[in-house]
Amino acid sequence: MSPEPRPAGQPDVLVAGGGIGGLGAALALSRQGLRVRVLEQAAAFGEVGAGLQIAPNCTRILAEYGLLEEAKSLGVVPENIVMRDALDGRELSRLDLRDLERRYGFPYMVMHRSDLHGVLLRACERAGVQLLTDRTVTGYENTADGALVRLADGTTEQAPLVVAADGLHSAARLGLVGDDVVSSDYVAYRAAVPIEQVRGNDIAEKDVTVHIGPHCHFVQYALRGGEMFNQVAVFRSPKALAGRDDWGTPDELDAAFERTCDTVRDGIPLMWRDRWWQMLDRDPIDTWVHGRVALLGDAAHPPLQYMAQGAIMAIEDGWVLAKQYAAHAAAAASGAGPDWDAALAEYEAVRVEHCRRVQTTARAWGELWHLDGDDRLRRNAILTARDTHDYSFTDWVYGPTALTPDEEPPMFTPIPLASVGAAHVAAEVSRA
């Protein structure tokens, strides 16, 4: 069923925020015949950052949109995810990504954030989404037949639905929920460089490699068809722990990785040192829908990065919202408009618990990756014993259950470090 007619030039949906989540939602909703307007505060659409991992729970959506081959042509399909100890460089565990693709039906990819953003932007342009820049949304308000947004220039815009995809520091989240961000006391440095600069550093060009160490980790993988190499260095900031405001500075970067293996230490001088990203998230919330204003992406569920699911969850949100709109529009009585309230209630029912699990699991994995002392050795013993084709930790997130309300995935259970005996620790010590 088509939406009710709107006055000429008036959208059916306003999307506040033109990042990956906002464009993904705009594309998904426009595919259902809705007129969508995106309001972006910047002067031009774009993305900052470097690499992005795209798991099968997202590539299946890109495939449905007809965008997977374009995305693959701009990215890299790696062969494995390999986890290593950051201090001695030994392999601890791996995922065979070719087998992973066979299991889930879609590939695991890596690509530059700006490249994925460009894929979605071009798709929105083709779909007729209205893309407006220099529109800073400062407030949200429900109306008798929808919702409106207030802009910094004093004007307002309204539609039957407003999607707040305005990021970690969301104005909608501030006004509707009022909570604050949570600091992990960790900071990330990034760099994407020509691959020739790192070929002498014992890198694995066909893998995603994660070195995990005491209060730090280091991620590496190729980008843009193998022409570039992405590196992410994350560490706990002593200045943050001391309550200082100037935390995460380059001197702390160098100190955090001085004990690591050669491959990691060789990569640290290449990190961008004029910018860094404090690792922040928010506590999970149960309510994402406030009348006709729906939170989406980081405005609803900003995670720490350990599950590599932040952008993916935002794209999933838009996919689910559009599917719920379509289901309730089709079920509406002849001549009646779609039941937006029912669609939004179902969107919230499908997404909230899954995204809560991703957020809390990301926090738990961060603790696990950064263990020191005997706990580090116990963790290494468990990871080394894991079978390469054990998917018990990935089925619930990479499989299709995240997108439907029909199945409840198992809760994440942290690795029981206390169950690993002294013999395992002694074995790890003898290998060191």
CSV table of C-alpha atoms in Angstrom, one decimal, residues 1 3 23-36 60-67 120 123-124 126-129 318-319 322-323 325-326:
chain,number,residue,atom,x,y,z
A,1,MET,CA,0.0,0.0,0.0
A,3,PRO,CA,1.4,6.1,1.9
A,23,LEU,CA,21.5,7.1,4.8
A,24,GLY,CA,20.8,3.4,5.3
A,25,ALA,CA,17.4,4.2,6.9
A,26,ALA,CA,16.6,6.7,4.1
A,27,LEU,CA,17.4,4.1,1.5
A,28,ALA,CA,15.4,1.4,3.2
A,29,LEU,CA,12.3,3.5,3.6
A,30,SER,CA,12.5,5.0,0.1
A,31,ARG,CA,12.5,1.5,-1.2
A,32,GLN,CA,9.0,1.1,0.3
A,33,GLY,CA,7.7,4.0,-1.8
A,34,LEU,CA,8.1,6.7,0.9
A,35,ARG,CA,9.3,10.2,0.3
A,36,VAL,CA,12.3,10.7,2.5
A,60,ARG,CA,23.1,-9.8,3.4
A,61,ILE,CA,21.3,-6.4,3.6
A,62,LEU,CA,23.6,-4.8,1.0
A,63,ALA,CA,22.9,-7.8,-1.3
A,64,GLU,CA,19.1,-7.2,-0.9
A,65,TYR,CA,19.6,-3.6,-1.8
A,66,GLY,CA,21.6,-4.6,-4.9
A,67,LEU,CA,24.8,-2.9,-3.5
A,120,LEU,CA,24.8,4.4,0.4
A,123,ALA,CA,21.9,4.6,-3.8
A,124,CYS,CA,19.9,7.3,-2.0
A,126,ARG,CA,19.2,7.0,-7.4
A,127,ALA,CA,16.2,6.3,-5.2
A,128,GLY,CA,15.1,10.0,-5.1
A,129,VAL,CA,15.9,10.7,-1.5
A,318,GLY,CA,16.8,1.0,9.0
A,319,TRP,CA,16.2,-2.4,7.3
A,322,ALA,CA,11.3,-0.3,6.6
A,323,LYS,CA,10.2,-4.0,6.8
A,325,TYR,CA,6.4,-0.2,7.9
A,326,ALA,CA,5.8,-2.4,4.8
